[in-house]
Short mmCIF file of C-alpha atoms in Angstrom, two decimals:
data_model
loop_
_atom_site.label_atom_id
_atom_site.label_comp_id
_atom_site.label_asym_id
_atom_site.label_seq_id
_atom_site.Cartn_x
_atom_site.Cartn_y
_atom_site.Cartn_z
CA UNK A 1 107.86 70.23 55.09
CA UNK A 2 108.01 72.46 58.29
CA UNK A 3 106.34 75.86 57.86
CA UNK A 4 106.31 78.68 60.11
CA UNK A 5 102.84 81.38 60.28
CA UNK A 6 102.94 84.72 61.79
CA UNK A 7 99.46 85.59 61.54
CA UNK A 8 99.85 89.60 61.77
CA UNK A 9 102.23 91.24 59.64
CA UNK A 10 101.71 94.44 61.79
CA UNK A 11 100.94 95.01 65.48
CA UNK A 12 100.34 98.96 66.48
CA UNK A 13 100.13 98.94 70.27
CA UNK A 14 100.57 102.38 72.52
CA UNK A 15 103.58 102.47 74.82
CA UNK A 16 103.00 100.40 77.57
CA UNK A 17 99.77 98.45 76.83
CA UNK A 18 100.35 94.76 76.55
CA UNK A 19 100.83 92.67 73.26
CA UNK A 20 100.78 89.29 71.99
CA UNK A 21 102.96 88.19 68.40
CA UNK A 22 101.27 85.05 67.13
CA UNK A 23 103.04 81.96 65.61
CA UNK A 24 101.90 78.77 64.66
CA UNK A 25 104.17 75.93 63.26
CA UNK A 26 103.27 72.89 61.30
CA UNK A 27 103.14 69.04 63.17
CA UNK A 28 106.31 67.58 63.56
CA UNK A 29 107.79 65.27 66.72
CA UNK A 30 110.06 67.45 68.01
CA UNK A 31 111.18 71.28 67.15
CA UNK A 32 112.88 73.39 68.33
CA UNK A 33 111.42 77.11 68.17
CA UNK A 34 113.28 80.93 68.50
CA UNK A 35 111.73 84.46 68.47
CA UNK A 36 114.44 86.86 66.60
CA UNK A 37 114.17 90.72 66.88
CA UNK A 38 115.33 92.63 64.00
CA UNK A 39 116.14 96.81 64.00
CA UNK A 40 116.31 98.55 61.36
CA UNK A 41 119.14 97.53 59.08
CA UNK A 42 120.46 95.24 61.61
CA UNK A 43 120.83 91.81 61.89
CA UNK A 44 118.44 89.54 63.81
CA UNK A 45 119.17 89.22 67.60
CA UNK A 46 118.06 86.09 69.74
CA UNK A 47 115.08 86.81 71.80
CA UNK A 48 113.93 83.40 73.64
CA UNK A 49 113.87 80.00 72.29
CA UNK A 50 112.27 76.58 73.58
CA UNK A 51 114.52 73.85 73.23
CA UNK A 52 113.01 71.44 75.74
CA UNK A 53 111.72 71.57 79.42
CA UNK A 54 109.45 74.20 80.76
CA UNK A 55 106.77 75.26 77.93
CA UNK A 56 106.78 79.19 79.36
CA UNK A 57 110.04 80.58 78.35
CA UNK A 58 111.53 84.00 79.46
CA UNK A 59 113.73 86.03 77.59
CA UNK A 60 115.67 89.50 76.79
CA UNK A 61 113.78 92.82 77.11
CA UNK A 62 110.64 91.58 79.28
CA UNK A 63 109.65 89.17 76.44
CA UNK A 64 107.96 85.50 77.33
CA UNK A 65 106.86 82.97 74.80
CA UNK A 66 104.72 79.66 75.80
CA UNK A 67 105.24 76.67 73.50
CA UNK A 68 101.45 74.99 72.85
CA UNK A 69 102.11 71.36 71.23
CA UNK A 70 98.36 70.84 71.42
CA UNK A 71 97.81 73.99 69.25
CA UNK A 72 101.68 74.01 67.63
CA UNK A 73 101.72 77.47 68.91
CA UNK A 74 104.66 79.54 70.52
CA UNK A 75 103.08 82.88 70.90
CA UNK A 76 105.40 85.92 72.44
CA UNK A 77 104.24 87.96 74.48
CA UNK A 78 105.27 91.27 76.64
CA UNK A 79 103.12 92.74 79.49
CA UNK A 80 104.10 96.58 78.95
CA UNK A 81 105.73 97.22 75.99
CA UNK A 82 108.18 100.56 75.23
CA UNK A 83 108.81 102.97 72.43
CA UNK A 84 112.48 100.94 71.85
CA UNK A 85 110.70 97.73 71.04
CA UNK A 86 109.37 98.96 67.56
CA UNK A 87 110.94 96.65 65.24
CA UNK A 88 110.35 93.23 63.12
CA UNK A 89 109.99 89.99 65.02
CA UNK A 90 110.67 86.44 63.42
CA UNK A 91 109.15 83.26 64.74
CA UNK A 92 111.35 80.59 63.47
CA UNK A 93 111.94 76.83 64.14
CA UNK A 94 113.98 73.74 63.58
CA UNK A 95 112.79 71.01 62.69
CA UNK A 96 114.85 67.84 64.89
CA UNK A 97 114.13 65.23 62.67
CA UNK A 98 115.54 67.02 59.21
CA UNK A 99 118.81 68.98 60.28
CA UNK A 100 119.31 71.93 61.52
CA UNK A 101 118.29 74.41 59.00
CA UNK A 102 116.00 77.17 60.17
CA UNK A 103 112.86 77.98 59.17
CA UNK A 104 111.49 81.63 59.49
CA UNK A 105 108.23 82.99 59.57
CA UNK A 106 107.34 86.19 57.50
CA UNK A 107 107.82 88.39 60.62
CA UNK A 108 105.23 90.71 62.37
CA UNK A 109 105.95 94.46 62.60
CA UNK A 110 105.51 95.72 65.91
CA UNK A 111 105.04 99.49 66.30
CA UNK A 112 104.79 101.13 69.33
CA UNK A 113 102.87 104.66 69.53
CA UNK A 114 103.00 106.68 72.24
CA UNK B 1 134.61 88.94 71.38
CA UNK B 2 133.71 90.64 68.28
CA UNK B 3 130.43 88.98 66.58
CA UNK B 4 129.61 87.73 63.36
CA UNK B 5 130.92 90.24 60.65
CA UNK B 6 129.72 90.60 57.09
CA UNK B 7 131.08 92.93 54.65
CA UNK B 8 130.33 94.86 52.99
CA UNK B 9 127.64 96.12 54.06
CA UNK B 10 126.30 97.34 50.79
CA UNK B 11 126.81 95.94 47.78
CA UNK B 12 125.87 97.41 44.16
CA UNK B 13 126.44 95.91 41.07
CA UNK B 14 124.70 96.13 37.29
CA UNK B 15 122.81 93.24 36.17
CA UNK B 16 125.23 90.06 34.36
CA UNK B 17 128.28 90.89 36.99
CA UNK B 18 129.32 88.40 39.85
CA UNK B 19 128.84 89.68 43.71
CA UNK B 20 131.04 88.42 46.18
CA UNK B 21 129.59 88.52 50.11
CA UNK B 22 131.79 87.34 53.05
CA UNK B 23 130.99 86.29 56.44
CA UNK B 24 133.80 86.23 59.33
CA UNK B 25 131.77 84.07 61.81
CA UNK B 26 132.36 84.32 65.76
CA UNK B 27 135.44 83.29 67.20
CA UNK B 28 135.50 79.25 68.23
CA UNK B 29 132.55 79.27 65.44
CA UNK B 30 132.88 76.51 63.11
CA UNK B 31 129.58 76.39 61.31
CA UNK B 32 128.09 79.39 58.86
CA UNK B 33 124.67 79.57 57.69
CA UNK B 34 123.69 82.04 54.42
CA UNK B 35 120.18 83.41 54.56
CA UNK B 36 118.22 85.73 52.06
CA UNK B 37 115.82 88.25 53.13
CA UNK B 38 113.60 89.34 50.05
CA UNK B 39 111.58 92.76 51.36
CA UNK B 40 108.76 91.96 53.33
CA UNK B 41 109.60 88.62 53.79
CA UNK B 42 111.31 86.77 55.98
CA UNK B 43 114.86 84.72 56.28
CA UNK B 44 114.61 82.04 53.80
CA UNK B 45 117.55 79.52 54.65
CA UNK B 46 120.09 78.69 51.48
CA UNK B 47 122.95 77.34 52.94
CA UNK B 48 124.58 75.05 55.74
CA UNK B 49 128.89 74.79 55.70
CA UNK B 50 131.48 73.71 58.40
CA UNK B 51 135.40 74.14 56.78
CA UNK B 52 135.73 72.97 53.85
CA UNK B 53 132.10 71.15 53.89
CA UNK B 54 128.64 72.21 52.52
CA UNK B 55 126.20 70.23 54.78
CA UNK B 56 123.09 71.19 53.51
CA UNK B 57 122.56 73.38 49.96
CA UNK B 58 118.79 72.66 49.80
CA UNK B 59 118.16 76.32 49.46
CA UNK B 60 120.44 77.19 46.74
CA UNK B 61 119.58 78.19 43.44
CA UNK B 62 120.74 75.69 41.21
CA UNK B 63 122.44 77.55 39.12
CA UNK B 64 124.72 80.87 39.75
CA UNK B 65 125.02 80.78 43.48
CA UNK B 66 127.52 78.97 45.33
CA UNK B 67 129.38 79.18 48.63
CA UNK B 68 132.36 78.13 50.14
CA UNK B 69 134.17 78.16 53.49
CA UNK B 70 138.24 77.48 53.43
CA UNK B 71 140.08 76.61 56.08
CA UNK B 72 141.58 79.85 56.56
CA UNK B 73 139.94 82.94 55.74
CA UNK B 74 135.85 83.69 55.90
CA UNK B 75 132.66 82.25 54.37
CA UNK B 76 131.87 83.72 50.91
CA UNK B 77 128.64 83.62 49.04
CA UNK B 78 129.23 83.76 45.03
CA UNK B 79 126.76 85.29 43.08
CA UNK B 80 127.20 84.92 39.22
CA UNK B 81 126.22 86.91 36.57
CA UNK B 82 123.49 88.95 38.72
CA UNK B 83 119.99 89.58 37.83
CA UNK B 84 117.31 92.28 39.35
CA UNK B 85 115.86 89.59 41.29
CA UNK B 86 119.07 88.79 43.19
CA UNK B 87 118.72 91.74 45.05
CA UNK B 88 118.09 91.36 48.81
CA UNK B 89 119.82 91.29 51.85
CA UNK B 90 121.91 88.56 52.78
CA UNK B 91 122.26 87.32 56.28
CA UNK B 92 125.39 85.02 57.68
CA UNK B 93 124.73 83.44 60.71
CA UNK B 94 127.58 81.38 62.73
CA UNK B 95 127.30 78.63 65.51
CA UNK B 96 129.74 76.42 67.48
CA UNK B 97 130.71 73.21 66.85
CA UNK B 98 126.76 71.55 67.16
CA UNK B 99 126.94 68.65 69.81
CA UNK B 100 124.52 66.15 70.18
CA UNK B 101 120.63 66.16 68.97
CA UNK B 102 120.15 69.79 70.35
CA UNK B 103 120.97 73.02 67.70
CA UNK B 104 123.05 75.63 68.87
CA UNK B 105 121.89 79.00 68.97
CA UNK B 106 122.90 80.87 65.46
CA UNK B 107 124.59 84.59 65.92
CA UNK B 108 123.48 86.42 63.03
CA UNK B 109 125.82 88.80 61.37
CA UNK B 110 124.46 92.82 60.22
CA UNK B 111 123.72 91.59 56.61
CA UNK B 112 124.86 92.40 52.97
CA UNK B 113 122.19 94.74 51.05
CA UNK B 114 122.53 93.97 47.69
CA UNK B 115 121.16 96.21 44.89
CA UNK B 116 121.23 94.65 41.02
CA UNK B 117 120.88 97.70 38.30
#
């Protein structure tokens, strides 16, 4: 079955350093893979997502992820983050040989100090 | 366009009595998804419907949990006779009408908090 890994449950970065948010998927032939950003007793909001085509994908807010097959990786990153981008971020994919359901990572805290 | 709405927001209820959480997807949307967030955790999926169909239930609890979504009127998530561990928020997400091999992008609604006394 598909699995998703976030390997940090919290980032703490200082306003406008750089920062990566790790994910790593389990094999499959083709998926389909989404970064979510969720507020504080919001809902989640679409960041980026790899479908197909170009492995670096650019997204809302300054974000960029790059889809690794080799490694199953889809890593986001952000060169200079701000205060407003404290919040929980979800690395989740679909799996394009079983459906569409979603599968979500445990989400990474990110927490910018400044 | 107003987005996916969920209501309500909160929910309490004292353990043994049923919760009822509805989800009004997007306009033109004619696919809901029900996710549960435990704290600290992320989305786990439970549920996949179009009208009047339940694609995929492979994250359901098999017993006291069901959901629906009528022809007219919104998506509603049925939780019987409630227990401590129900508690969690509860996600709807909505999509358009999926075409082809490639998923649509899911528009997740604010979520349903629900606290069992």
């Amino acid at each position: 079955a598909q699995s998703v890994t976030q390997l940090d449950s919290q980032v703490p970065v200082f306003e406008e350093a750089p920062v990566e948010l790790r994910c790593n998927y389990s094999s499959s032939v083709s998926v389909y893979l989404f970064w979510y950003v969720q507020y504080p007793n919001q809902g989640l909001q679409l960041l980026l997502k790899y479908l197909s085509g170009s492995t670096l994908v650019k997204g809302i807010n300054g974000f960029e992820a790059e889809f690794n097959k080799s490694q199953t990786s889809f890593h986001l990153r952000k060169p200079s983050v701000h205060i407003s981008d404290t919040a929980e971020y979800f690395c989740a994919v679909i799996d394009g040989t079983g459906g569409f359901k979603t599968i979500f990572g445990a989400g990474t805290r990110l927490f910018v100090k400044a | 366009n107003a987005g996916v709405m969920q209501n309500p927001r909160h929910l309490v209820r004292r353990r043994g009595q049923e919760a009822r959480l509805r989800c009004s997807p997007m306009k033109g949307h004619s696919h809901v998804y029900w996710y549960r967030q435990l704290p600290e955790e992320g989305l786990k999926f439970m549920v996949y419907l179009q009208k009047e169909n339940i694609i995929d239930e492979s994250g359901m609890p098999k017993e006291r949990f069901s959901a629906e979504f009528p022809k007219e009127g919104p998506s509603i998530l049925r939780i019987q006779q409630v227990v401590r561990g129900d508690s969690a928020a509860y996600f709807c997400a909505s999509s358009p009408a999926v075409g082809g091999s490639t998923p649509n992008e899911q528009f997740f609604g604010p979520g349903t908090r629900l606290t069992v006394l």
